[in-house]
GROMACS .gro file of N, CA and C in nm:
model
  441
    1UNK      N    1   0.086  -0.118   0.000
    1UNK     CA    2   0.000   0.000   0.000
    1UNK      C    3   0.090   0.123   0.000
    2UNK      N    4   0.058   0.217  -0.082
    2UNK     CA    5   0.141   0.338  -0.090
    2UNK      C    6   0.098   0.438   0.018
    3UNK      N    7   0.182   0.537   0.037
    3UNK     CA    8   0.160   0.637   0.142
    3UNK      C    9   0.030   0.714   0.120
    4UNK      N   10  -0.004   0.747  -0.002
    4UNK     CA   11  -0.126   0.821  -0.031
    4UNK      C   12  -0.251   0.746   0.012
    5UNK      N   13  -0.254   0.617  -0.018
    5UNK     CA   14  -0.369   0.535   0.022
    5UNK      C   15  -0.378   0.524   0.174
    6UNK      N   16  -0.262   0.511   0.237
    6UNK     CA   17  -0.259   0.503   0.384
    6UNK      C   18  -0.307   0.635   0.445
    7UNK      N   19  -0.266   0.747   0.388
    7UNK     CA   20  -0.311   0.878   0.437
    7UNK      C   21  -0.462   0.894   0.421
    8UNK      N   22  -0.517   0.844   0.311
    8UNK     CA   23  -0.661   0.850   0.290
    8UNK      C   24  -0.735   0.767   0.394
    9UNK      N   25  -0.682   0.647   0.424
    9UNK     CA   26  -0.744   0.562   0.527
    9UNK      C   27  -0.737   0.629   0.664
   10UNK      N   28  -0.626   0.695   0.692
   10UNK     CA   29  -0.611   0.766   0.819
   10UNK      C   30  -0.712   0.880   0.828
   11UNK      N   31  -0.730   0.953   0.719
   11UNK     CA   32  -0.830   1.060   0.717
   11UNK      C   33  -0.970   1.006   0.745
   12UNK      N   34  -1.002   0.890   0.687
   12UNK     CA   35  -1.132   0.828   0.711
   12UNK      C   36  -1.148   0.788   0.857
   13UNK      N   37  -1.041   0.732   0.915
   13UNK     CA   38  -1.045   0.693   1.056
   13UNK      C   39  -1.064   0.815   1.145
   14UNK      N   40  -0.991   0.922   1.118
   14UNK     CA   41  -1.003   1.044   1.198
   14UNK      C   42  -1.143   1.104   1.188
   15UNK      N   43  -1.200   1.102   1.068
   15UNK     CA   44  -1.336   1.155   1.050
   15UNK      C   45  -1.436   1.069   1.127
   16UNK      N   46  -1.419   0.937   1.122
   16UNK     CA   47  -1.509   0.847   1.195
   16UNK      C   48  -1.496   0.869   1.345
   17UNK      N   49  -1.374   0.889   1.396
   17UNK     CA   50  -1.356   0.916   1.538
   17UNK      C   51  -1.421   1.048   1.578
   18UNK      N   52  -1.400   1.149   1.496
   18UNK     CA   53  -1.455   1.281   1.525
   18UNK      C   54  -1.608   1.279   1.529
   19UNK      N   55  -1.670   1.197   1.445
   19UNK     CA   56  -1.815   1.189   1.437
   19UNK      C   57  -1.875   1.081   1.528
   20UNK      N   58  -1.790   1.011   1.604
   20UNK     CA   59  -1.838   0.900   1.686
   20UNK      C   60  -1.922   0.950   1.804
   21UNK      N   61  -2.003   0.860   1.855
   21UNK     CA   62  -2.087   0.888   1.971
   21UNK      C   63  -1.998   0.921   2.091
   22UNK      N   64  -1.887   0.850   2.107
   22UNK     CA   65  -1.798   0.874   2.220
   22UNK      C   66  -1.737   1.014   2.214
   23UNK      N   67  -1.695   1.056   2.095
   23UNK     CA   68  -1.638   1.190   2.081
   23UNK      C   69  -1.743   1.297   2.107
   24UNK      N   70  -1.864   1.275   2.060
   24UNK     CA   71  -1.972   1.371   2.083
   24UNK      C   72  -2.004   1.382   2.231
   25UNK      N   73  -2.011   1.269   2.300
   25UNK     CA   74  -2.037   1.270   2.444
   25UNK      C   75  -1.924   1.341   2.519
   26UNK      N   76  -1.800   1.319   2.475
   26UNK     CA   77  -1.686   1.387   2.537
   26UNK      C   78  -1.699   1.538   2.520
   27UNK      N   79  -1.729   1.584   2.400
   27UNK     CA   80  -1.743   1.728   2.375
   27UNK      C   81  -1.859   1.787   2.457
   28UNK      N   82  -1.969   1.713   2.464
   28UNK     CA   83  -2.086   1.759   2.541
   28UNK      C   84  -2.051   1.768   2.690
   29UNK      N   85  -1.986   1.665   2.743
   29UNK     CA   86  -1.948   1.663   2.885
   29UNK      C   87  -1.847   1.773   2.916
   30UNK      N   88  -1.756   1.799   2.824
   30UNK     CA   89  -1.656   1.904   2.844
   30UNK      C   90  -1.724   2.042   2.846
   31UNK      N   91  -1.819   2.064   2.759
   31UNK     CA   92  -1.892   2.191   2.756
   31UNK      C   93  -1.972   2.209   2.885
   32UNK      N   94  -2.035   2.103   2.933
   32UNK     CA   95  -2.110   2.111   3.059
   32UNK      C   96  -2.016   2.142   3.176
   33UNK      N   97  -1.899   2.081   3.175
   33UNK     CA   98  -1.801   2.104   3.281
   33UNK      C   99  -1.756   2.250   3.281
   34UNK      N  100  -1.730   2.304   3.163
   34UNK     CA  101  -1.689   2.445   3.153
   34UNK      C  102  -1.799   2.539   3.201
   35UNK      N  103  -1.924   2.501   3.181
   35UNK     CA  104  -2.037   2.587   3.217
   35UNK      C  105  -2.079   2.572   3.364
   36UNK      N  106  -2.034   2.469   3.431
   36UNK     CA  107  -2.076   2.442   3.568
   36UNK      C  108  -1.981   2.510   3.667
   37UNK      N  109  -2.027   2.621   3.726
   37UNK     CA  110  -1.943   2.699   3.817
   37UNK      C  111  -1.905   2.620   3.942
   38UNK      N  112  -1.998   2.541   3.994
   38UNK     CA  113  -1.968   2.462   4.114
   38UNK      C  114  -1.860   2.357   4.085
   39UNK      N  115  -1.870   2.292   3.971
   39UNK     CA  116  -1.770   2.191   3.935
   39UNK      C  117  -1.632   2.257   3.917
   40UNK      N  118  -1.630   2.372   3.853
   40UNK     CA  119  -1.502   2.443   3.835
   40UNK      C  120  -1.443   2.484   3.970
   41UNK      N  121  -1.529   2.527   4.062
   41UNK     CA  122  -1.480   2.564   4.196
   41UNK      C  123  -1.422   2.443   4.268
   42UNK      N  124  -1.490   2.327   4.258
   42UNK     CA  125  -1.439   2.205   4.321
   42UNK      C  126  -1.304   2.164   4.261
   43UNK      N  127  -1.290   2.179   4.130
   43UNK     CA  128  -1.163   2.146   4.064
   43UNK      C  129  -1.053   2.241   4.111
   44UNK      N  130  -1.085   2.370   4.118
   44UNK     CA  131  -0.985   2.469   4.164
   44UNK      C  132  -0.946   2.443   4.308
   45UNK      N  133  -1.042   2.409   4.394
   45UNK     CA  134  -1.012   2.376   4.533
   45UNK      C  135  -0.921   2.254   4.543
   46UNK      N  136  -0.951   2.153   4.462
   46UNK     CA  137  -0.867   2.033   4.463
   46UNK      C  138  -0.725   2.064   4.416
   47UNK      N  139  -0.713   2.140   4.308
   47UNK     CA  140  -0.580   2.173   4.255
   47UNK      C  141  -0.499   2.251   4.358
   48UNK      N  142  -0.562   2.347   4.426
   48UNK     CA  143  -0.492   2.426   4.528
   48UNK      C  144  -0.448   2.336   4.644
   49UNK      N  145  -0.537   2.247   4.689
   49UNK     CA  146  -0.503   2.156   4.799
   49UNK      C  147  -0.392   2.060   4.757
   50UNK      N  148  -0.396   2.015   4.633
   50UNK     CA  149  -0.293   1.923   4.582
   50UNK      C  150  -0.156   1.992   4.578
   51UNK      N  151  -0.153   2.119   4.538
   51UNK     CA  152  -0.027   2.192   4.535
   51UNK      C  153   0.030   2.208   4.675
   52UNK      N  154  -0.056   2.239   4.773
   52UNK     CA  155  -0.010   2.250   4.911
   52UNK      C  156   0.042   2.116   4.962
   53UNK      N  157  -0.029   2.009   4.931
   53UNK     CA  158   0.012   1.876   4.975
   53UNK      C  159   0.145   1.837   4.913
   54UNK      N  160   0.163   1.864   4.783
   54UNK     CA  161   0.288   1.829   4.717
   54UNK      C  162   0.407   1.903   4.777
   55UNK      N  163   0.384   2.026   4.819
   55UNK     CA  164   0.491   2.101   4.887
   55UNK      C  165   0.525   2.035   5.020
   56UNK      N  166   0.424   1.998   5.096
   56UNK     CA  167   0.446   1.933   5.226
   56UNK      C  168   0.502   1.793   5.209
   57UNK      N  169   0.464   1.724   5.100
   57UNK     CA  170   0.506   1.585   5.079
   57UNK      C  171   0.657   1.573   5.062
   58UNK      N  172   0.721   1.681   5.020
   58UNK     CA  173   0.868   1.676   5.007
   58UNK      C  174   0.933   1.650   5.142
   59UNK      N  175   0.868   1.693   5.249
   59UNK     CA  176   0.921   1.673   5.384
   59UNK      C  177   0.857   1.554   5.452
   60UNK      N  178   0.750   1.503   5.393
   60UNK     CA  179   0.683   1.385   5.447
   60UNK      C  180   0.627   1.411   5.585
   61UNK      N  181   0.638   1.312   5.670
   61UNK     CA  182   0.578   1.322   5.804
   61UNK      C  183   0.647   1.426   5.892
   62UNK      N  184   0.760   1.477   5.846
   62UNK     CA  185   0.830   1.580   5.923
   62UNK      C  186   0.767   1.718   5.905
   63UNK      N  187   0.684   1.734   5.805
   63UNK     CA  188   0.613   1.861   5.786
   63UNK      C  189   0.502   1.867   5.890
   64UNK      N  190   0.488   1.980   5.961
   64UNK     CA  191   0.388   1.985   6.070
   64UNK      C  192   0.244   1.966   6.024
   65UNK      N  193   0.210   2.000   5.901
   65UNK     CA  194   0.073   1.989   5.853
   65UNK      C  195   0.053   1.875   5.753
   66UNK      N  196   0.149   1.785   5.742
   66UNK     CA  197   0.145   1.680   5.640
   66UNK      C  198   0.017   1.597   5.648
   67UNK      N  199  -0.018   1.547   5.763
   67UNK     CA  200  -0.136   1.462   5.777
   67UNK      C  201  -0.264   1.537   5.744
   68UNK      N  202  -0.277   1.659   5.793
   68UNK     CA  203  -0.396   1.739   5.766
   68UNK      C  204  -0.408   1.770   5.617
   69UNK      N  205  -0.296   1.806   5.553
   69UNK     CA  206  -0.299   1.837   5.411
   69UNK      C  207  -0.331   1.714   5.327
   70UNK      N  208  -0.278   1.599   5.368
   70UNK     CA  209  -0.307   1.475   5.296
   70UNK      C  210  -0.456   1.441   5.303
   71UNK      N  211  -0.513   1.451   5.422
   71UNK     CA  212  -0.657   1.424   5.438
   71UNK      C  213  -0.740   1.525   5.360
   72UNK      N  214  -0.697   1.650   5.362
   72UNK     CA  215  -0.770   1.756   5.292
   72UNK      C  216  -0.771   1.732   5.141
   73UNK      N  217  -0.655   1.696   5.084
   73UNK     CA  218  -0.649   1.676   4.939
   73UNK      C  219  -0.734   1.555   4.898
   74UNK      N  220  -0.733   1.449   4.978
   74UNK     CA  221  -0.816   1.333   4.944
   74UNK      C  222  -0.964   1.364   4.956
   75UNK      N  223  -1.002   1.439   5.059
   75UNK     CA  224  -1.143   1.476   5.076
   75UNK      C  225  -1.190   1.563   4.960
   76UNK      N  226  -1.106   1.658   4.918
   76UNK     CA  227  -1.144   1.745   4.807
   76UNK      C  228  -1.148   1.669   4.675
   77UNK      N  229  -1.060   1.571   4.661
   77UNK     CA  230  -1.061   1.490   4.539
   77UNK      C  231  -1.191   1.409   4.531
   78UNK      N  232  -1.229   1.348   4.642
   78UNK     CA  233  -1.353   1.269   4.644
   78UNK      C  234  -1.473   1.358   4.615
   79UNK      N  235  -1.479   1.476   4.681
   79UNK     CA  236  -1.589   1.569   4.657
   79UNK      C  237  -1.597   1.608   4.510
   80UNK      N  238  -1.480   1.636   4.451
   80UNK     CA  239  -1.475   1.676   4.310
   80UNK      C  240  -1.522   1.561   4.220
   81UNK      N  241  -1.469   1.442   4.242
   81UNK     CA  242  -1.501   1.329   4.154
   81UNK      C  243  -1.644   1.279   4.169
   82UNK      N  244  -1.707   1.306   4.281
   82UNK     CA  245  -1.846   1.265   4.300
   82UNK      C  246  -1.946   1.366   4.243
   83UNK      N  247  -1.899   1.483   4.207
   83UNK     CA  248  -1.988   1.582   4.146
   83UNK      C  249  -2.036   1.526   4.013
   84UNK      N  250  -2.166   1.529   3.985
   84UNK     CA  251  -2.220   1.466   3.864
   84UNK      C  252  -2.157   1.515   3.733
   85UNK      N  253  -2.131   1.644   3.722
   85UNK     CA  254  -2.073   1.697   3.598
   85UNK      C  255  -1.930   1.649   3.578
   86UNK      N  256  -1.853   1.646   3.687
   86UNK     CA  257  -1.715   1.598   3.680
   86UNK      C  258  -1.715   1.448   3.650
   87UNK      N  259  -1.802   1.374   3.716
   87UNK     CA  260  -1.810   1.230   3.694
   87UNK      C  261  -1.847   1.198   3.550
   88UNK      N  262  -1.940   1.275   3.494
   88UNK     CA  263  -1.980   1.253   3.354
   88UNK      C  264  -1.863   1.280   3.260
   89UNK      N  265  -1.790   1.389   3.286
   89UNK     CA  266  -1.675   1.421   3.202
   89UNK      C  267  -1.568   1.313   3.213
   90UNK      N  268  -1.539   1.269   3.334
   90UNK     CA  269  -1.436   1.166   3.354
   90UNK      C  270  -1.475   1.036   3.283
   91UNK      N  271  -1.602   0.998   3.290
   91UNK     CA  272  -1.648   0.876   3.224
   91UNK      C  273  -1.636   0.889   3.072
   92UNK      N  274  -1.673   1.004   3.019
   92UNK     CA  275  -1.663   1.026   2.874
   92UNK      C  276  -1.518   1.028   2.830
   93UNK      N  277  -1.433   1.090   2.909
   93UNK     CA  278  -1.290   1.097   2.878
   93UNK      C  279  -1.228   0.957   2.879
   94UNK      N  280  -1.264   0.878   2.978
   94UNK     CA  281  -1.210   0.743   2.990
   94UNK      C  282  -1.259   0.652   2.876
   95UNK      N  283  -1.384   0.664   2.838
   95UNK     CA  284  -1.438   0.583   2.728
   95UNK      C  285  -1.366   0.616   2.597
   96UNK      N  286  -1.346   0.744   2.571
   96UNK     CA  287  -1.274   0.785   2.450
   96UNK      C  288  -1.129   0.739   2.455
   97UNK      N  289  -1.067   0.751   2.571
   97UNK     CA  290  -0.929   0.706   2.589
   97UNK      C  291  -0.917   0.555   2.564
   98UNK      N  292  -1.012   0.479   2.616
   98UNK     CA  293  -1.011   0.334   2.594
   98UNK      C  294  -1.021   0.301   2.444
   99UNK      N  295  -1.106   0.372   2.373
   99UNK     CA  296  -1.121   0.350   2.229
   99UNK      C  297  -0.990   0.379   2.157
  100UNK      N  298  -0.926   0.490   2.190
  100UNK     CA  299  -0.800   0.527   2.124
  100UNK      C  300  -0.690   0.425   2.154
  101UNK      N  301  -0.686   0.374   2.277
  101UNK     CA  302  -0.588   0.271   2.310
  101UNK      C  303  -0.615   0.142   2.232
  102UNK      N  304  -0.741   0.106   2.219
  102UNK     CA  305  -0.776  -0.015   2.143
  102UNK      C  306  -0.738  -0.001   1.997
  103UNK      N  307  -0.761   0.117   1.939
  103UNK     CA  308  -0.721   0.141   1.801
  103UNK      C  309  -0.571   0.128   1.786
  104UNK      N  310  -0.495   0.186   1.880
  104UNK     CA  311  -0.349   0.177   1.876
  104UNK      C  312  -0.303   0.031   1.884
  105UNK      N  313  -0.368  -0.048   1.971
  105UNK     CA  314  -0.331  -0.190   1.984
  105UNK      C  315  -0.361  -0.266   1.854
  106UNK      N  316  -0.476  -0.236   1.793
  106UNK     CA  317  -0.512  -0.305   1.669
  106UNK      C  318  -0.416  -0.270   1.555
  107UNK      N  319  -0.379  -0.143   1.547
  107UNK     CA  320  -0.284  -0.101   1.444
  107UNK      C  321  -0.150  -0.168   1.467
  108UNK      N  322  -0.102  -0.166   1.591
  108UNK     CA  323   0.027  -0.228   1.622
  108UNK      C  324   0.023  -0.378   1.592
  109UNK      N  325  -0.087  -0.443   1.629
  109UNK     CA  326  -0.100  -0.586   1.607
  109UNK      C  327  -0.109  -0.623   1.460
  110UNK      N  328  -0.158  -0.531   1.377
  110UNK     CA  329  -0.166  -0.561   1.235
  110UNK      C  330  -0.028  -0.561   1.169
  111UNK      N  331   0.066  -0.491   1.233
  111UNK     CA  332   0.203  -0.490   1.182
  111UNK      C  333   0.276  -0.614   1.231
  112UNK      N  334   0.273  -0.637   1.362
  112UNK     CA  335   0.339  -0.753   1.423
  112UNK      C  336   0.298  -0.760   1.570
  113UNK      N  337   0.285  -0.881   1.625
  113UNK     CA  338   0.253  -0.892   1.768
  113UNK      C  339   0.363  -0.836   1.858
  114UNK      N  340   0.483  -0.815   1.805
  114UNK     CA  341   0.594  -0.764   1.885
  114UNK      C  342   0.600  -0.611   1.888
  115UNK      N  343   0.518  -0.544   1.807
  115UNK     CA  344   0.520  -0.398   1.802
  115UNK      C  345   0.459  -0.343   1.931
  116UNK      N  346   0.525  -0.244   1.989
  116UNK     CA  347   0.477  -0.183   2.113
  116UNK      C  348   0.360  -0.089   2.085
  117UNK      N  349   0.261  -0.093   2.172
  117UNK     CA  350   0.145  -0.005   2.163
  117UNK      C  351   0.123   0.056   2.300
  118UNK      N  352   0.076   0.181   2.308
  118UNK     CA  353   0.053   0.241   2.439
  118UNK      C  354  -0.055   0.168   2.516
  119UNK      N  355  -0.031   0.149   2.645
  119UNK     CA  356  -0.129   0.084   2.732
  119UNK      C  357  -0.208   0.186   2.810
  120UNK      N  358  -0.291   0.140   2.900
  120UNK     CA  359  -0.383   0.228   2.973
  120UNK      C  360  -0.312   0.334   3.056
  121UNK      N  361  -0.214   0.298   3.134
  121UNK     CA  362  -0.146   0.395   3.220
  121UNK      C  363  -0.016   0.442   3.160
  122UNK      N  364  -0.014   0.458   3.031
  122UNK     CA  365   0.103   0.506   2.958
  122UNK      C  366   0.218   0.406   2.959
  123UNK      N  367   0.192   0.283   2.999
  123UNK     CA  368   0.291   0.178   2.984
  123UNK      C  369   0.279   0.126   2.842
  124UNK      N  370   0.383   0.064   2.795
  124UNK     CA  371   0.377   0.011   2.660
  124UNK      C  372   0.373  -0.140   2.667
  125UNK      N  373   0.286  -0.199   2.585
  125UNK     CA  374   0.271  -0.342   2.574
  125UNK      C  375   0.286  -0.380   2.429
  126UNK      N  376   0.331  -0.501   2.404
  126UNK     CA  377   0.325  -0.548   2.266
  126UNK      C  378   0.180  -0.579   2.236
  127UNK      N  379   0.145  -0.578   2.111
  127UNK     CA  380   0.007  -0.605   2.072
  127UNK      C  381  -0.035  -0.743   2.122
  128UNK      N  382   0.054  -0.840   2.118
  128UNK     CA  383   0.023  -0.975   2.165
  128UNK      C  384  -0.009  -0.977   2.314
  129UNK      N  385   0.066  -0.901   2.394
  129UNK     CA  386   0.039  -0.894   2.538
  129UNK      C  387  -0.093  -0.823   2.564
  130UNK      N  388  -0.120  -0.718   2.489
  130UNK     CA  389  -0.244  -0.643   2.509
  130UNK      C  390  -0.365  -0.731   2.479
  131UNK      N  391  -0.355  -0.810   2.375
  131UNK     CA  392  -0.467  -0.896   2.339
  131UNK      C  393  -0.483  -1.011   2.437
  132UNK      N  394  -0.372  -1.050   2.503
  132UNK     CA  395  -0.376  -1.161   2.597
  132UNK      C  396  -0.409  -1.114   2.739
  133UNK      N  397  -0.426  -0.986   2.760
  133UNK     CA  398  -0.455  -0.935   2.895
  133UNK      C  399  -0.327  -0.897   2.964
  134UNK      N  400  -0.265  -0.789   2.924
  134UNK     CA  401  -0.132  -0.750   2.969
  134UNK      C  402  -0.124  -0.726   3.118
  135UNK      N  403  -0.235  -0.717   3.188
  135UNK     CA  404  -0.230  -0.689   3.329
  135UNK      C  405  -0.167  -0.799   3.411
  136UNK      N  406  -0.161  -0.921   3.362
  136UNK     CA  407  -0.095  -1.029   3.433
  136UNK      C  408  -0.186  -1.097   3.535
  137UNK      N  409  -0.313  -1.080   3.529
  137UNK     CA  410  -0.404  -1.143   3.623
  137UNK      C  411  -0.455  -1.041   3.724
  138UNK      N  412  -0.547  -1.084   3.807
  138UNK     CA  413  -0.611  -0.992   3.902
  138UNK      C  414  -0.512  -0.928   3.997
  139UNK      N  415  -0.418  -1.005   4.047
  139UNK     CA  416  -0.321  -0.950   4.142
  139UNK      C  417  -0.190  -0.915   4.078
  140UNK      N  418  -0.179  -0.934   3.949
  140UNK     CA  419  -0.055  -0.903   3.880
  140UNK      C  420   0.042  -1.019   3.878
  141UNK      N  421   0.023  -1.118   3.962
  141UNK     CA  422   0.114  -1.231   3.966
  141UNK      C  423   0.068  -1.347   3.881
  142UNK      N  424  -0.049  -1.341   3.828
  142UNK     CA  425  -0.101  -1.445   3.741
  142UNK      C  426  -0.154  -1.566   3.815
  143UNK      N  427  -0.159  -1.562   3.947
  143UNK     CA  428  -0.201  -1.678   4.027
  143UNK      C  429  -0.347  -1.715   4.002
  144UNK      N  430  -0.428  -1.620   3.963
  144UNK     CA  431  -0.570  -1.648   3.944
  144UNK      C  432  -0.600  -1.712   3.810
  145UNK      N  433  -0.501  -1.718   3.724
  145UNK     CA  434  -0.512  -1.778   3.591
  145UNK      C  435  -0.614  -1.710   3.502
  146UNK      N  436  -0.643  -1.583   3.525
  146UNK     CA  437  -0.740  -1.515   3.441
  146UNK      C  438  -0.677  -1.464   3.313
  147UNK      N  439  -0.553  -1.480   3.300
  147UNK     CA  440  -0.480  -1.439   3.182
  147UNK      C  441  -0.527  -1.521   3.068
   0.00000   0.00000   0.00000
């Protein structure tokens, strides 16, 4: 296959992704998130608490407010993630991300099972590992034989 034909197929794939239900839901959820003042405030509160915690975390338990800041950042994270608008955006973002990872795995696998493809947490797996369940089982050790 020549480069021109491959570029045309890529254009078709990009157009299909852009018009997909997942992409539309992502755009809709992102617009709702931008318009929701309470959700934006919760995000800003979490980011500020996280910055304070990261400063204290450099000193660990020796920082006088380390425990309080750690509890505060986790509480604000939970509050933020439980907000319906934030939760909808995160779900839409994750669904689209999963689709893009699956496409990358399929493309890599069509070349060779040894080709590396991006995994869920930015780790790289060969296409063969991704198709076989690269996580290594429920506990990571493979003892459950779910691989």
